[in-house]
PDB file of C-alpha atoms in Angstrom:
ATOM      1  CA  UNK A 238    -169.768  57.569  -3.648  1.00  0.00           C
ATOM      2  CA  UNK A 239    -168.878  60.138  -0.621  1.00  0.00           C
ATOM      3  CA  UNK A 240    -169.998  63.755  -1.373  1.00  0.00           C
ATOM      4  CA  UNK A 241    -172.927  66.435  -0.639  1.00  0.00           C
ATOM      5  CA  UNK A 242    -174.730  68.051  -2.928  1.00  0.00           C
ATOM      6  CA  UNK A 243    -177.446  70.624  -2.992  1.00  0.00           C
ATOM      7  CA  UNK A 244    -179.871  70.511  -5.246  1.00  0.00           C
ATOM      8  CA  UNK A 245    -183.307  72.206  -5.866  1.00  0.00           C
ATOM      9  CA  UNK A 246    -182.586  73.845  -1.959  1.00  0.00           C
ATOM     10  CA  UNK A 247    -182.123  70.453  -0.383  1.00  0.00           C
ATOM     11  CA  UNK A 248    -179.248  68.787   1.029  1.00  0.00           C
ATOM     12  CA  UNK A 249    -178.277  65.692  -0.319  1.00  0.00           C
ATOM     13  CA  UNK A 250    -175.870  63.152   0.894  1.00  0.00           C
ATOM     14  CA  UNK A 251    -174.190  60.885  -1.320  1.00  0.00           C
ATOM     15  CA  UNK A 252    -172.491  59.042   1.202  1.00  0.00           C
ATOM     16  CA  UNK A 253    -173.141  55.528  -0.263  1.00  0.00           C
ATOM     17  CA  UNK A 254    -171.236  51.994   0.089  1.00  0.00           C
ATOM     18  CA  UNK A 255    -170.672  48.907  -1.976  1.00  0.00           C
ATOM     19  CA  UNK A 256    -168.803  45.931  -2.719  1.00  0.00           C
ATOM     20  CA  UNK A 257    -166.462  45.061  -5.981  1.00  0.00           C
ATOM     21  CA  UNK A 258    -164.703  42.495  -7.307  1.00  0.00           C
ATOM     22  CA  UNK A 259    -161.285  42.095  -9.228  1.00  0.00           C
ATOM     23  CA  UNK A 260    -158.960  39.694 -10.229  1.00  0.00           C
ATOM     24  CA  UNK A 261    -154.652  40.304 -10.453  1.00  0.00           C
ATOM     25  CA  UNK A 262    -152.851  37.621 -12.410  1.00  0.00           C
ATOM     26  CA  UNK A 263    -148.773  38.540 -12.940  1.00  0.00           C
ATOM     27  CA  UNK A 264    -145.663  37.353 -13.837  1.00  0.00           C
ATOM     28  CA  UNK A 265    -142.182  38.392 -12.367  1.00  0.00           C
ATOM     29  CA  UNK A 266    -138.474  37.058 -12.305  1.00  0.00           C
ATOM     30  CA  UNK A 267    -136.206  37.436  -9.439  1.00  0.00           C
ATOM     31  CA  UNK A 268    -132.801  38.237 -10.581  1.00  0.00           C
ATOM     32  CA  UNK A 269    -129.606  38.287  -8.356  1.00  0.00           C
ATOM     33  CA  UNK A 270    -127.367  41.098  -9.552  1.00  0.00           C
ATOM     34  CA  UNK A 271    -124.898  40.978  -6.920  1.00  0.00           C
ATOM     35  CA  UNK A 272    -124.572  39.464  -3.476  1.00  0.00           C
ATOM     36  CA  UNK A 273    -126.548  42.367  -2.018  1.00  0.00           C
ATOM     37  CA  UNK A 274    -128.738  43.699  -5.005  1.00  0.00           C
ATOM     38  CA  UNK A 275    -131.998  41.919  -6.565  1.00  0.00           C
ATOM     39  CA  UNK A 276    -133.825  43.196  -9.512  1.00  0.00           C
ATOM     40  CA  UNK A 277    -137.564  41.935  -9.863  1.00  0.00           C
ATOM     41  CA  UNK A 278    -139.203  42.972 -13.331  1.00  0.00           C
ATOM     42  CA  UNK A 279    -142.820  42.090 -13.890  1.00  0.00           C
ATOM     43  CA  UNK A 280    -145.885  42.138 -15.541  1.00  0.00           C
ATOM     44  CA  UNK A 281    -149.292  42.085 -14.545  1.00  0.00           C
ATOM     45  CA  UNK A 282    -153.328  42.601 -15.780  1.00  0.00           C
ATOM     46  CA  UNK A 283    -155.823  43.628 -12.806  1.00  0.00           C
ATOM     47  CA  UNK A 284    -159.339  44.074 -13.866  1.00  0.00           C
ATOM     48  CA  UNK A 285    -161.973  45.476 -10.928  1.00  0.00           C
ATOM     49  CA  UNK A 286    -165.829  45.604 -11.319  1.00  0.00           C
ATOM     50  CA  UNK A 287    -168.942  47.005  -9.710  1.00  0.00           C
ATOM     51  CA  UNK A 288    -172.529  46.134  -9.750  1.00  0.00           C
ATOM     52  CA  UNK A 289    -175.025  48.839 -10.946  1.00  0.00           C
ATOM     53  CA  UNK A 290    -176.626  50.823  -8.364  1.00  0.00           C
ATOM     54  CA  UNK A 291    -179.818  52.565  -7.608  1.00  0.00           C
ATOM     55  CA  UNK A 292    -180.610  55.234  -5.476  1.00  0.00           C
ATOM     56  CA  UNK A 293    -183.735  57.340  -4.053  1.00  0.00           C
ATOM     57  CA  UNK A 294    -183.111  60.538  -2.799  1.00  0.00           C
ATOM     58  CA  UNK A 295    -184.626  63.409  -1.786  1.00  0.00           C
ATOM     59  CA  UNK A 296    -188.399  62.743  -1.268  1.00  0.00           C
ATOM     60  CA  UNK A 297    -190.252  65.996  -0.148  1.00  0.00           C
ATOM     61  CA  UNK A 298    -193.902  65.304   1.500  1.00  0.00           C
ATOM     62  CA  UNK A 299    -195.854  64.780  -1.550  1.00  0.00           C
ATOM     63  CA  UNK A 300    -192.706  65.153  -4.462  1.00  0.00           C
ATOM     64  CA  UNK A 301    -191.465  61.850  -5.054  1.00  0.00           C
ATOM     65  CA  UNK A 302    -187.687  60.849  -4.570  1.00  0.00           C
ATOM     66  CA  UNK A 303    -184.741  61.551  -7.556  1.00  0.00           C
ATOM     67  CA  UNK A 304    -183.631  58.318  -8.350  1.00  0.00           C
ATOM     68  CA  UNK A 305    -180.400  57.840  -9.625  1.00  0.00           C
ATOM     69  CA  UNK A 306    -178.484  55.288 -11.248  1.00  0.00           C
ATOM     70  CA  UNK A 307    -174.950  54.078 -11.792  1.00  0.00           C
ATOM     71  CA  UNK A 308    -173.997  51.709 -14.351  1.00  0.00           C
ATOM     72  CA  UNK A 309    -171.918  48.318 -13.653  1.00  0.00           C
ATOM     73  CA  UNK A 310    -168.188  49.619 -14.088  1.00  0.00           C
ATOM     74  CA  UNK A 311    -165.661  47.284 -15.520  1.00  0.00           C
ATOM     75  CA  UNK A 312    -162.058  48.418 -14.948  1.00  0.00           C
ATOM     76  CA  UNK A 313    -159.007  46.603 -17.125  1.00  0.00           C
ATOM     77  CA  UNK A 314    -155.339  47.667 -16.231  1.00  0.00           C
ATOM     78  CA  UNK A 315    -151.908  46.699 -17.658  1.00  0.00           C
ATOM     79  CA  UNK A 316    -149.047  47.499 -15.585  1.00  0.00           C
ATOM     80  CA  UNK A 317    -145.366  47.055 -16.556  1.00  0.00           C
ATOM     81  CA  UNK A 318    -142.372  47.639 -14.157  1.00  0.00           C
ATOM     82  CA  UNK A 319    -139.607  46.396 -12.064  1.00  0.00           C
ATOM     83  CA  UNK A 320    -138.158  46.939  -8.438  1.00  0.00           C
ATOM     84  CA  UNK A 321    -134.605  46.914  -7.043  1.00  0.00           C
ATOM     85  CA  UNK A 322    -134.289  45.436  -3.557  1.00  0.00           C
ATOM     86  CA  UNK A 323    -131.202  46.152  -1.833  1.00  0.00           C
ATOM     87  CA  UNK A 324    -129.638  44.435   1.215  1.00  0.00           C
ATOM     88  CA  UNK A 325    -128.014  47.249   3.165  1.00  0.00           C
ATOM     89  CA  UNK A 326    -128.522  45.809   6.686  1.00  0.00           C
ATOM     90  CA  UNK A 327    -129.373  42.243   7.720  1.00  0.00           C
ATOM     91  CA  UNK A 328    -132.999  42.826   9.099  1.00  0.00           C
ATOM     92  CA  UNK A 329    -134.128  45.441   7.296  1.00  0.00           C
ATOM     93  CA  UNK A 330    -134.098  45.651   3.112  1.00  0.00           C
ATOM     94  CA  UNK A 331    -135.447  48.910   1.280  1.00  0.00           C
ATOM     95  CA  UNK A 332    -136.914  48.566  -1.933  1.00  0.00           C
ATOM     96  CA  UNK A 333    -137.784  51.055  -4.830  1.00  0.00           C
ATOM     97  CA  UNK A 334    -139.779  50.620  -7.882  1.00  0.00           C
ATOM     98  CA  UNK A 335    -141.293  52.184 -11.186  1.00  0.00           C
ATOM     99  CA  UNK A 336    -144.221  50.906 -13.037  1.00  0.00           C
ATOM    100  CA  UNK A 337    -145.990  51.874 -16.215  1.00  0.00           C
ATOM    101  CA  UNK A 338    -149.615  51.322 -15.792  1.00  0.00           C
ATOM    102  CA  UNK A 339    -152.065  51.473 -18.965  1.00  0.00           C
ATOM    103  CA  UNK A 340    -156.125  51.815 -18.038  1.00  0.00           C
ATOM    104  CA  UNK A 341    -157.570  50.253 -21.164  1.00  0.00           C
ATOM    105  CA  UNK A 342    -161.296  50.093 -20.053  1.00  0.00           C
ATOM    106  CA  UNK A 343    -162.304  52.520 -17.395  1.00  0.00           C
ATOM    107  CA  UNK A 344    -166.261  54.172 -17.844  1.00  0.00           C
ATOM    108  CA  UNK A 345    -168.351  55.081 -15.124  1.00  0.00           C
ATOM    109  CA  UNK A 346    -171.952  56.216 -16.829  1.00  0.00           C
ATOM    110  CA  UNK A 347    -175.241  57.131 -14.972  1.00  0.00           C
ATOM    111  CA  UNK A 348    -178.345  58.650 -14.879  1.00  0.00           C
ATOM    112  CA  UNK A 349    -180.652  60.475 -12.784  1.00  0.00           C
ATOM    113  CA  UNK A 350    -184.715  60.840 -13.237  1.00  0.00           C
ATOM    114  CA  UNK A 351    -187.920  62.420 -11.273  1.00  0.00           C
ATOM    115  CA  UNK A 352    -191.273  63.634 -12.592  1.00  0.00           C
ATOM    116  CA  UNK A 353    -189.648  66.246 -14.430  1.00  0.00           C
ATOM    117  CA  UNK A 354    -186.933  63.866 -16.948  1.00  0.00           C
ATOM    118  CA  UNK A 355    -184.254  62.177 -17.030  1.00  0.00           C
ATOM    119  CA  UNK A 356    -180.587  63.833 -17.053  1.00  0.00           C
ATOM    120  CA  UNK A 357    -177.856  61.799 -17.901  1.00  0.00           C
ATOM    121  CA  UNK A 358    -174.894  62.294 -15.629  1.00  0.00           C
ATOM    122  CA  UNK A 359    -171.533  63.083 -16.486  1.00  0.00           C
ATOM    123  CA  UNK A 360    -169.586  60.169 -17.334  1.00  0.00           C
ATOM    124  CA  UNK A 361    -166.112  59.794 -16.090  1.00  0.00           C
ATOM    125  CA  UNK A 362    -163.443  57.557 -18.287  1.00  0.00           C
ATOM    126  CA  UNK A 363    -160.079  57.208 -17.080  1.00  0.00           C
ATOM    127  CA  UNK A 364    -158.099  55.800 -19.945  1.00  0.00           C
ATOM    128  CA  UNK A 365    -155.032  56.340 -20.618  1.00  0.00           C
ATOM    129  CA  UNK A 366    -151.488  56.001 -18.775  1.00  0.00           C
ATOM    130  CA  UNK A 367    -149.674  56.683 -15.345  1.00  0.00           C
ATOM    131  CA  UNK A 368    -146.574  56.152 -14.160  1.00  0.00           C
ATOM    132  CA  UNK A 369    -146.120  55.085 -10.469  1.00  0.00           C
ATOM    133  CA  UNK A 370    -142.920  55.640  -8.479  1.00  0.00           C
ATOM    134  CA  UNK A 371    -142.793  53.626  -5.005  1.00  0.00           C
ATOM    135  CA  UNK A 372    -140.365  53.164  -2.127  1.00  0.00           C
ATOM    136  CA  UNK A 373    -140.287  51.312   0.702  1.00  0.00           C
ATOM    137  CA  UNK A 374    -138.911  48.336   2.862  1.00  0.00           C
ATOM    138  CA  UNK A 375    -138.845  45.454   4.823  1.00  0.00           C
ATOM    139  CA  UNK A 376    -137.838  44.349   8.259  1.00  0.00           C
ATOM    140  CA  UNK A 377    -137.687  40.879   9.353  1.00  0.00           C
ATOM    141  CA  UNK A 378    -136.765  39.775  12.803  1.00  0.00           C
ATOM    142  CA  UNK A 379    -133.684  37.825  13.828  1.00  0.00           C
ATOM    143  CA  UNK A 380    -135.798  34.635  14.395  1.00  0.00           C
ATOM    144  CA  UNK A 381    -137.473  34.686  10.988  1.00  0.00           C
ATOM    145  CA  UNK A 382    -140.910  34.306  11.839  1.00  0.00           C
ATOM    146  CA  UNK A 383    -142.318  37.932  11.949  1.00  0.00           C
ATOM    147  CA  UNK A 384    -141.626  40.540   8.971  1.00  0.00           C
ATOM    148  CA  UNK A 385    -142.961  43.994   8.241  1.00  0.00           C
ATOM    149  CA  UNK A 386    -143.551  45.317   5.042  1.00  0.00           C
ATOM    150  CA  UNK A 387    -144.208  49.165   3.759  1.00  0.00           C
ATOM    151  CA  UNK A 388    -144.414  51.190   0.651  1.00  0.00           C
ATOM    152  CA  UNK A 389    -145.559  54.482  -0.355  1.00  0.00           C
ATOM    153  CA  UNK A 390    -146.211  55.065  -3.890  1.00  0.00           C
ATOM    154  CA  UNK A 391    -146.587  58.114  -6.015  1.00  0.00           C
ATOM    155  CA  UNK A 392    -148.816  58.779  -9.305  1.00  0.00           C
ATOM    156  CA  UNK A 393    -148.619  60.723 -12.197  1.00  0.00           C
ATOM    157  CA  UNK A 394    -150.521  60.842 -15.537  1.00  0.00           C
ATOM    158  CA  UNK A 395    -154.300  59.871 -15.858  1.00  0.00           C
ATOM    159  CA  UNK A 396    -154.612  58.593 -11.869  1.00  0.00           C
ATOM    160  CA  UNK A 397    -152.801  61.234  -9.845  1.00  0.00           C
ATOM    161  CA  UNK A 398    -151.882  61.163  -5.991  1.00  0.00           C
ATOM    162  CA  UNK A 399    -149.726  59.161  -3.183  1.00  0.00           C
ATOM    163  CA  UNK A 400    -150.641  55.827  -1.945  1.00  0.00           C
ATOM    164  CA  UNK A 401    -149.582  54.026   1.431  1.00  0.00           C
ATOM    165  CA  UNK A 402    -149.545  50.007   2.156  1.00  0.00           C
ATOM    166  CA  UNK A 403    -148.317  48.203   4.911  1.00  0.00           C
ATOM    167  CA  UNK A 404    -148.955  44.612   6.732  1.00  0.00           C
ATOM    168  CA  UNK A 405    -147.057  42.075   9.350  1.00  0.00           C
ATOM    169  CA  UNK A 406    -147.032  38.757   8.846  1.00  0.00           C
ATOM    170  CA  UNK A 407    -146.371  35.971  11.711  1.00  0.00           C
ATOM    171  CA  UNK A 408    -145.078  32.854  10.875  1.00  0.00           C
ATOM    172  CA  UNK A 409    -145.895  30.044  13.499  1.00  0.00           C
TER     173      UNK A 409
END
């Protein structure tokens, strides 16, 4: 969570952090279309989860704190796709890719209660389909043992927005 809120005249932060989990098992082939172009098709299920959570906030002298609470979210994704690698330059090969990504299982629920009740919060569930464009590359250095990899991706459907990855690795 990362927001403000004001409620009942008080400020309240949100700003809250926490660990998950997930798991990413995949398939792929690596076919050679030409001397120069590669093809990699590929499959793959990632599923991501989260503890519950509970919160106090907003304890006024004497009024006791809101405390609310998030329920453990369990996120399953399909994706389906396939990028083309080309090898226009010897160092340096860009890639570009489109994937198909089903959400099957995506529910965030919670609750919040004082003195007064309990409200249930509103429950966001992001099921459903997006497709995800990317493009990118990779440089390697003449002796092999350093390479560079980046990608930005783009995202349309249920999840919407741009996405940016990059890392070195050193071989020694």
């Amino acid at each position: 969570n990362n927001f403000d809120a004001t409620l009942a005249g008080q400020k309240m932060d949100f700003d809250e952090s926490s660990a998950y989990w997930g798991v990413h098992l995949g398939a792929n082939a690596n076919l050679k279309l030409s001397d120069r172009i590669r093809l990699r098709p590929y499959i793959a299920y990632l599923y991501a989860g989260r503890e519950s959570e509970t919160y106090e906030k907003g304890a006024i002298g004497e009024i006791a704190a809101t405390t609310f609470e998030y329920d453990a979210l369990n996120a399953h994704r399909v994706q389906v796709g396939s990028t083309i690698e080309l090898d226009l330059q010897k160092r340096f090969t860009p890639y570009f890719g489109v994937t198909y990504e089903q959400i099957i299982k995506a529910k965030a629920e919670g609750s919040a209660y004082d003195y007064l009740g309990k409200l249930d919060l509103k429950n966001a569930d992001i099921e459903g389909g997006s497709g995800i464009f990317t493009a990118g590359g990779t440089y390697e250095n003449a002796s092999g043992d350093f390479n560079f990899r980046f990608s930005v991706s783009g995202y349309t459907g249920v999840r919407e927005g741009v996405s940016a990855q990059g890392y070195a690795n050193w071989l020694f």
